[in-house]
Short mmCIF file of C-alpha atoms in Angstrom, two decimals:
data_model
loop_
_atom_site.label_atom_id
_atom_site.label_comp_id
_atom_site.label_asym_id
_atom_site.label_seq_id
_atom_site.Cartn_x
_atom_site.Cartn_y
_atom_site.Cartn_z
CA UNK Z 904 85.59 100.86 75.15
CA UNK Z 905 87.58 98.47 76.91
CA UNK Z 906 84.97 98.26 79.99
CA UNK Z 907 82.68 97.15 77.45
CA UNK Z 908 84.55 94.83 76.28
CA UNK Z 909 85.31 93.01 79.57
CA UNK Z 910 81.35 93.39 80.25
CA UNK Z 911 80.77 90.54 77.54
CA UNK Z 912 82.93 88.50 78.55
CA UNK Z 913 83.22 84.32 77.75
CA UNK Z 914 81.11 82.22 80.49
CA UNK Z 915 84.57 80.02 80.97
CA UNK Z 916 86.02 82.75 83.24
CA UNK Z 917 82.82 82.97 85.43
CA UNK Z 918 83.25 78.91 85.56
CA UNK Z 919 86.43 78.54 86.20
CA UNK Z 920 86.57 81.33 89.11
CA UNK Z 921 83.41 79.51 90.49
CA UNK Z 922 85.27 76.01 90.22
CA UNK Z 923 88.27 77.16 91.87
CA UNK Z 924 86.28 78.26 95.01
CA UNK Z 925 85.24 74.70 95.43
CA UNK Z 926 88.94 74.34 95.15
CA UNK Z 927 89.23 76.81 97.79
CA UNK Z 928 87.39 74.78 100.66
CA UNK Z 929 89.44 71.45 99.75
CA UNK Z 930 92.42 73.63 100.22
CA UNK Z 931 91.26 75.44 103.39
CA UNK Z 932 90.09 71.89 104.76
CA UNK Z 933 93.69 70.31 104.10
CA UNK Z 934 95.78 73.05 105.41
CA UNK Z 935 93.69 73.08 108.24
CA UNK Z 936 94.38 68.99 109.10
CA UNK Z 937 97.97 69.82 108.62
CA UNK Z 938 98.02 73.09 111.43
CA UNK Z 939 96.11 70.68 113.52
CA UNK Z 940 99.29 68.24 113.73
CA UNK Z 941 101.77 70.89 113.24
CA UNK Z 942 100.66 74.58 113.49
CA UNK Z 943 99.46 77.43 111.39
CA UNK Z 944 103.12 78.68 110.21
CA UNK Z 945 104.15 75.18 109.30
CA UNK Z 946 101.00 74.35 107.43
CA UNK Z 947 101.30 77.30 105.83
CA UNK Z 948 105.15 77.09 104.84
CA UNK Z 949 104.62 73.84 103.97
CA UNK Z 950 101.97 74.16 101.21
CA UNK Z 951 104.03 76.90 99.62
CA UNK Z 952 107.12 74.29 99.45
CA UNK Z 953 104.98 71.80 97.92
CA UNK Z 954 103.12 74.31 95.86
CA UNK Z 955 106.86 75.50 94.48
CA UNK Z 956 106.83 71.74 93.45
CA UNK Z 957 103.66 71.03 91.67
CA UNK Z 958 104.34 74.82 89.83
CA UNK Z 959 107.34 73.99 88.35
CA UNK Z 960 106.19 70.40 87.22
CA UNK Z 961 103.19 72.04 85.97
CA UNK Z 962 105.51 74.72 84.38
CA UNK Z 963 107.84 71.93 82.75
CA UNK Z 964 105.02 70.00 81.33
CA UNK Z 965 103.11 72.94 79.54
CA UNK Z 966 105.78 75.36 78.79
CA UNK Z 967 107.57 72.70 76.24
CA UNK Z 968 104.26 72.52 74.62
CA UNK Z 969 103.80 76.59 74.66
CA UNK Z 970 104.96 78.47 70.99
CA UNK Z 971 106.77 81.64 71.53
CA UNK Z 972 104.35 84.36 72.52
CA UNK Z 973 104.26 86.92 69.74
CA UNK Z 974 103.48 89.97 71.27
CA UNK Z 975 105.47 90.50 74.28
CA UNK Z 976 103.99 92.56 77.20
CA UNK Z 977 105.91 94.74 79.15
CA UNK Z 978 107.82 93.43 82.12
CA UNK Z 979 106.16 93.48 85.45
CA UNK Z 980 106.92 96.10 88.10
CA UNK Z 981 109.08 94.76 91.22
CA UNK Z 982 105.88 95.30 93.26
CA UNK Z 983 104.02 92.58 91.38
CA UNK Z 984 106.05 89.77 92.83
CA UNK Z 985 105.03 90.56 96.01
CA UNK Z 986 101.75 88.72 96.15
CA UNK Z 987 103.30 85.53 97.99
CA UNK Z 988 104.39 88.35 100.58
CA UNK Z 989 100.65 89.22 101.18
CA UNK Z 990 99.02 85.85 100.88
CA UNK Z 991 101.36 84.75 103.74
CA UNK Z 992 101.15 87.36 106.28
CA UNK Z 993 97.18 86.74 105.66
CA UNK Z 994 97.95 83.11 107.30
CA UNK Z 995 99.40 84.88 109.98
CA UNK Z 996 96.34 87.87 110.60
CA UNK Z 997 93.87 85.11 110.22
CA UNK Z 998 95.00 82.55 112.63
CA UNK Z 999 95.38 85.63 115.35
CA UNK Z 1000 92.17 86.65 114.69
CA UNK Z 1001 90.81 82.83 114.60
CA UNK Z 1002 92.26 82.82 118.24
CA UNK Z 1003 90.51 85.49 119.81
CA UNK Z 1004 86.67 85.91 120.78
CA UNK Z 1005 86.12 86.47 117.50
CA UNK Z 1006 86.29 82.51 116.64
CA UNK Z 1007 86.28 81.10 113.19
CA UNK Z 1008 83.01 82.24 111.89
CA UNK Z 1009 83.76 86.14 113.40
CA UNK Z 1010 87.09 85.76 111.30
CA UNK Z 1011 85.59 84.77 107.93
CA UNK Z 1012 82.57 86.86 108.26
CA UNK Z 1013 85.34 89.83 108.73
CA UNK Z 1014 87.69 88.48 106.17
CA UNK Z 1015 84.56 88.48 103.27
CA UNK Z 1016 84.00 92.51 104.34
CA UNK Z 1017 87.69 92.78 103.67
CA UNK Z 1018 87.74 91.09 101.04
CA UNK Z 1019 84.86 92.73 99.26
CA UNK Z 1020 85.67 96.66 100.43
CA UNK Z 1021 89.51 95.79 98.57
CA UNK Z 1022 88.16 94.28 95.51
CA UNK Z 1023 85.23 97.16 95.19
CA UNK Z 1024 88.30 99.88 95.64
CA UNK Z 1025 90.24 97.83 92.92
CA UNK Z 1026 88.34 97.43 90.31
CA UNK Z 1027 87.04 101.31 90.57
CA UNK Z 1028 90.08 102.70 90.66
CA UNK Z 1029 92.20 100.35 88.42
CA UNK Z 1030 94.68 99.41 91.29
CA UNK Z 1031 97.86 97.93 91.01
CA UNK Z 1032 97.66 97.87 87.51
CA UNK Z 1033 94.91 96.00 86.30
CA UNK Z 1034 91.97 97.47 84.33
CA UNK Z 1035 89.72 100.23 86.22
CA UNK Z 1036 85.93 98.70 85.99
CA UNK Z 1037 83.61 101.15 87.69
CA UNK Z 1038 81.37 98.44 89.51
CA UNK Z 1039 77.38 99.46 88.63
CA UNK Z 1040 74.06 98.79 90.37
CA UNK Z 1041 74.40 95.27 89.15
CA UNK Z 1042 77.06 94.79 90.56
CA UNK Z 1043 76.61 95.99 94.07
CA UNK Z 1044 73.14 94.30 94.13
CA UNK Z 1045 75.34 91.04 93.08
CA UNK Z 1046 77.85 91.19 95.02
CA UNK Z 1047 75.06 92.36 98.15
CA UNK Z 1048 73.28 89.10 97.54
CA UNK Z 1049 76.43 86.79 97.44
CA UNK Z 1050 77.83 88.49 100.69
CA UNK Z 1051 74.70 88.05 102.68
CA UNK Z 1052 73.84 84.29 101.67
CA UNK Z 1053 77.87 83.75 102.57
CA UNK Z 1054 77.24 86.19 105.86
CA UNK Z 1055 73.94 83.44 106.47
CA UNK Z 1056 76.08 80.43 106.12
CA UNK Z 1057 78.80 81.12 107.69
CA UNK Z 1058 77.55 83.07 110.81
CA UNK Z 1059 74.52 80.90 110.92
CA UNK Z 1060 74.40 77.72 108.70
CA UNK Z 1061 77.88 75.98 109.11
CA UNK Z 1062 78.97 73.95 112.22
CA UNK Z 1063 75.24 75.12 114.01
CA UNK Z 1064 73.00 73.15 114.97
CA UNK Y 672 88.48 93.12 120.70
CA UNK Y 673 88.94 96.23 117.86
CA UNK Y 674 92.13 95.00 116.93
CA UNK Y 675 91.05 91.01 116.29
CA UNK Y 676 88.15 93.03 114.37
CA UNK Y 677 90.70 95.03 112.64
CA UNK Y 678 93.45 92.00 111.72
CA UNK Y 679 90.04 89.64 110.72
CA UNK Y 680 89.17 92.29 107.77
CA UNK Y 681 92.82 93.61 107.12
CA UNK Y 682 93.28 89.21 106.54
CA UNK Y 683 90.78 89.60 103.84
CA UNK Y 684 91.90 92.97 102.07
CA UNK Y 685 95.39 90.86 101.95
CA UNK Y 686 93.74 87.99 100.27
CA UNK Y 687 92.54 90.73 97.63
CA UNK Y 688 95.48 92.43 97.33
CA UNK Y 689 97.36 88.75 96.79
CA UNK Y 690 95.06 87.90 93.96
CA UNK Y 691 95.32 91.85 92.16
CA UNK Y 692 99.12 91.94 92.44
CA UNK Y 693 99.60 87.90 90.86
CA UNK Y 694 96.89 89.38 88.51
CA UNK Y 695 99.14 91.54 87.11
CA UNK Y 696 101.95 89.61 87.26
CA UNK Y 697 100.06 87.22 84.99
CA UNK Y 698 99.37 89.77 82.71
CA UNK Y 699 103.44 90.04 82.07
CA UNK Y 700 104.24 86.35 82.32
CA UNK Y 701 101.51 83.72 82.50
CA UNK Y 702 98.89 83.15 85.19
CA UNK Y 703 101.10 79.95 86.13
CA UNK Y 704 104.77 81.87 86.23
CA UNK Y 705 102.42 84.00 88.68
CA UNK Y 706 101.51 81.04 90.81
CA UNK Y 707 105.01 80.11 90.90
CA UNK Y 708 106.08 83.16 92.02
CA UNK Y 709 103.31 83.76 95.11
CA UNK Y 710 104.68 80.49 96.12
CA UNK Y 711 108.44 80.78 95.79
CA UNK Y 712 108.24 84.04 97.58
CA UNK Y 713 105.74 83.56 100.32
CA UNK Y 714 108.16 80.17 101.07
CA UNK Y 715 111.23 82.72 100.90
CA UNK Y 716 108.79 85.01 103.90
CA UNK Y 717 107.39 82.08 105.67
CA UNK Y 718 111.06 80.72 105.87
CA UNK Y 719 112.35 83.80 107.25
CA UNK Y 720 109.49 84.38 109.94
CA UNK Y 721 110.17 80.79 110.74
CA UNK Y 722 113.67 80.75 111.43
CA UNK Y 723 113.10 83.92 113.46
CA UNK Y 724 110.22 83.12 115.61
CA UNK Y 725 110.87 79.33 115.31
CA UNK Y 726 107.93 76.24 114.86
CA UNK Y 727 108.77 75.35 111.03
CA UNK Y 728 109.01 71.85 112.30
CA UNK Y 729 106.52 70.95 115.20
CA UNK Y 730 106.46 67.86 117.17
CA UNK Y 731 102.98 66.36 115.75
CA UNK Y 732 103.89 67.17 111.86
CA UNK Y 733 105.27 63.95 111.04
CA UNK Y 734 101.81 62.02 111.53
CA UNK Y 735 99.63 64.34 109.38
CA UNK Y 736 97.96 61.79 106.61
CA UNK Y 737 99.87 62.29 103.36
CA UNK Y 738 96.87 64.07 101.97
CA UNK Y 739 96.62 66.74 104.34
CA UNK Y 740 99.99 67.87 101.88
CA UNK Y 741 98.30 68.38 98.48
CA UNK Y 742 96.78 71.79 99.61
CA UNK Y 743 99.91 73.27 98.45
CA UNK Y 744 99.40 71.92 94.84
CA UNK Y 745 95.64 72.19 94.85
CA UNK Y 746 96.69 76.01 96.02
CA UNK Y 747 98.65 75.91 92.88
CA UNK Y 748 96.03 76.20 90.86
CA UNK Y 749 93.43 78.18 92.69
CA UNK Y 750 96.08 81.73 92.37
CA UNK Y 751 96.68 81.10 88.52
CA UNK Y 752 93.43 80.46 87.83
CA UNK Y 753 92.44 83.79 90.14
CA UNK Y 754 95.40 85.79 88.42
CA UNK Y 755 93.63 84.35 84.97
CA UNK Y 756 90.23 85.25 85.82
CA UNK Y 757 90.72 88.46 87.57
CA UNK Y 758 92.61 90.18 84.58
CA UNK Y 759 89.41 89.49 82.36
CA UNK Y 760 86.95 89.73 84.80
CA UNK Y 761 87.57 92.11 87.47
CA UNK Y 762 88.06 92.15 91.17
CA UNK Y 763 84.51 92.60 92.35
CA UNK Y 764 83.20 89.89 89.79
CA UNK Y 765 86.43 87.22 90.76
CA UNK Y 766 85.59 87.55 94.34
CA UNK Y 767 81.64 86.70 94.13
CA UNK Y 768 82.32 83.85 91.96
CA UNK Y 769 85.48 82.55 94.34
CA UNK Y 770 83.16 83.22 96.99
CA UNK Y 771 79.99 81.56 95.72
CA UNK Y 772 81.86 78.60 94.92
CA UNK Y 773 83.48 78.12 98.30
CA UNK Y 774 80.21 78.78 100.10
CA UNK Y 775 78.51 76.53 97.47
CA UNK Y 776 80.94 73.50 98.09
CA UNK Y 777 81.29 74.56 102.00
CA UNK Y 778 77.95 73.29 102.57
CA UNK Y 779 77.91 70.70 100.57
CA UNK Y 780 81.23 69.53 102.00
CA UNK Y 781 79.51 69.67 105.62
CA UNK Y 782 76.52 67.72 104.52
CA UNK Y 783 78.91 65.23 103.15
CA UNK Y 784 80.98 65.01 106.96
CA UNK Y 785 78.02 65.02 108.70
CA UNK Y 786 78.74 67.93 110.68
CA UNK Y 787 75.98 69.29 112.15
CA UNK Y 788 74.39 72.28 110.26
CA UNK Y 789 71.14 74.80 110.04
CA UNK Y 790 69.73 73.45 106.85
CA UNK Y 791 67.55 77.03 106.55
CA UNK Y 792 70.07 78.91 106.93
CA UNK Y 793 72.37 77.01 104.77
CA UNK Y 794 69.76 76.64 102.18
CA UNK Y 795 68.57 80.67 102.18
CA UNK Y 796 72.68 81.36 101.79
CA UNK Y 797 72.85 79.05 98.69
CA UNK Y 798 69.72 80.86 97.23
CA UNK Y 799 70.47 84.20 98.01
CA UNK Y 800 74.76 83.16 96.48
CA UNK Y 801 72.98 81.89 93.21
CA UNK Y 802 70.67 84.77 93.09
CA UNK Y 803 73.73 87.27 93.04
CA UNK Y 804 75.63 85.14 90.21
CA UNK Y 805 72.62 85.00 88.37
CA UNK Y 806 72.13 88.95 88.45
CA UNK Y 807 75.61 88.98 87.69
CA UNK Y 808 75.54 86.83 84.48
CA UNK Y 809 72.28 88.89 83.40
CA UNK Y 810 73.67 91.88 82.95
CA UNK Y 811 76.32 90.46 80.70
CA UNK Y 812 73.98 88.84 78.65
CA UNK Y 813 72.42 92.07 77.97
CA UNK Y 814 75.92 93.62 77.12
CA UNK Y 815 76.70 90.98 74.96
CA UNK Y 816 73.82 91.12 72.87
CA UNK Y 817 74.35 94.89 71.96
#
């Protein structure tokens, strides 16, 4: 049973996904300073030229260290390079959307339903070839409370008085 | 006004689909050779939309701080650590955590600033965020154990 498997899973993954939201909000703060002095396409462009940089320093630094892997998975489909595609048109629907009545907090409360309707439809139908997880009560009533405390802050909490 | 609504939650299916497509590119190469990859081609895109509809280089850039630059790096790590995570963990579990923490560190961020905030509501978000990873975490527990 690999969903089983997955269930019991090692905390460091629930840690480390957790850490690199905090990440997130340094990141979202920073690219925002830079589309203030430039705009969102060139803030945008230019943390994916300096994020080519810090990969392949980061690459050069731990692949010397890495031993061969042993069993070698099979090669990824064409399609699976094409995640840079949809992470930058996202700059592009996002700062359109930021733009219009529906303001910042309108955009991000929008973006979370997105987000969460794609990830629900992933994970129970195995899309794009990662493991199908049929999400259970648990999960919905999870995920329900995390996207209304988020829905609270941002719609209602952040930047109000 | 439908079609703002419509581009504001097609923004955040792309963000999903980002993080399940480097996902399983990670799960051929590494989750960093992923990273690498988002990067060098969403450069390769933004370079192409740039040259077309122009504005790669505005006016202002040149007196952003230098810090306003490590988002790219710092970006670096958040999608292999996402194309890590979400090839163990799912999609539904890697975005509550991704979205717990940013809420989490949002606030905290703000408080930090000194921007002006709704301390209720802020606080009933955190509790209710917390709540959700906790009934998360249970249920694994429970698996675990069997």
């Amino acid at each position: 049973m690999t969903t089983e498997a997955a269930r019991s899973s090692h905390p460091i993954y629930f840690i480390g996904a957790f850490a690199t939201g905090g990440l997130l909000t340094f990141m979202v703060h920073l690219n925002g300073e830079l589309a203030r002095y430039g705009n969102p396409l060139f803030s945008s462009w230019t943390a994916h030229g300096t994020g080519i940089i810090a990969a392949v320093i980061l690459l050069l630094v731990v692949h010397r260290r890495r031993t061969p892997r042993l069993e070698k998975a099979p090669d990824a489909p064409w399609w699976a390079y094409l995640g840079g595609i949809s992470g930058a048109a996202t700059v592009i629907l996002t700062s359109t959307a930021v733009n219009s009545p529906l303001g910042l907090s309108g955009t991000l409360a929008l973006g979370l339903a997105g987000q969460v309707a794609f990830s629900v439809a992933a994970d129970s139908w195995g899309l794009f070839g990662l493991p199908k997880r049929r999400p259970d009560r648990r999960d919905i009533v999870a995920l329900g409370l995390v996207v209304t405390g988020a829905a609270l802050i941002i719609l209602f909490g952040r930047g109000a008085a | 006004m439908t079609v703002f609504i419509l581009l504001a939650c097609l923004g955040g299916v792309l963000v999903g689909l980002s993080r399940q497509l480097n996902g399983r590119l990670s799960v051929s190469t590494t989750p960093l050779i992923a990273s690498f990859w988002n990067h060098a081609i969403g450069f390769a895109a933004l370079t192409c939309l740039g040259l077309f509809v122009g504005g790669l280089l505005p006016a202002g850039a040149a007196e952003a701080p230098w810090y306003a630059y490590l988002g790219g790096p710092i970006g670096v790590i958040f999608v292999a650590v996402g194309s890590w995570v979400i090839a163990r963990i799912g999609a539904v579990n890697s975005a509550l955590l991704i979205i717990g923490g940013q809420m989490v560190t949002g606030v905290a961020f703000d408080y930090i600033s000194a921007v002006p905030a709704s301390f209720w509501a802020n606080a009933a978000g955190i509790v209710l965020i917390v709540g959700g990873m906790m009934v998360s975490r249970g249920r694994r527990k429970a698996g675990g154990a069997q």
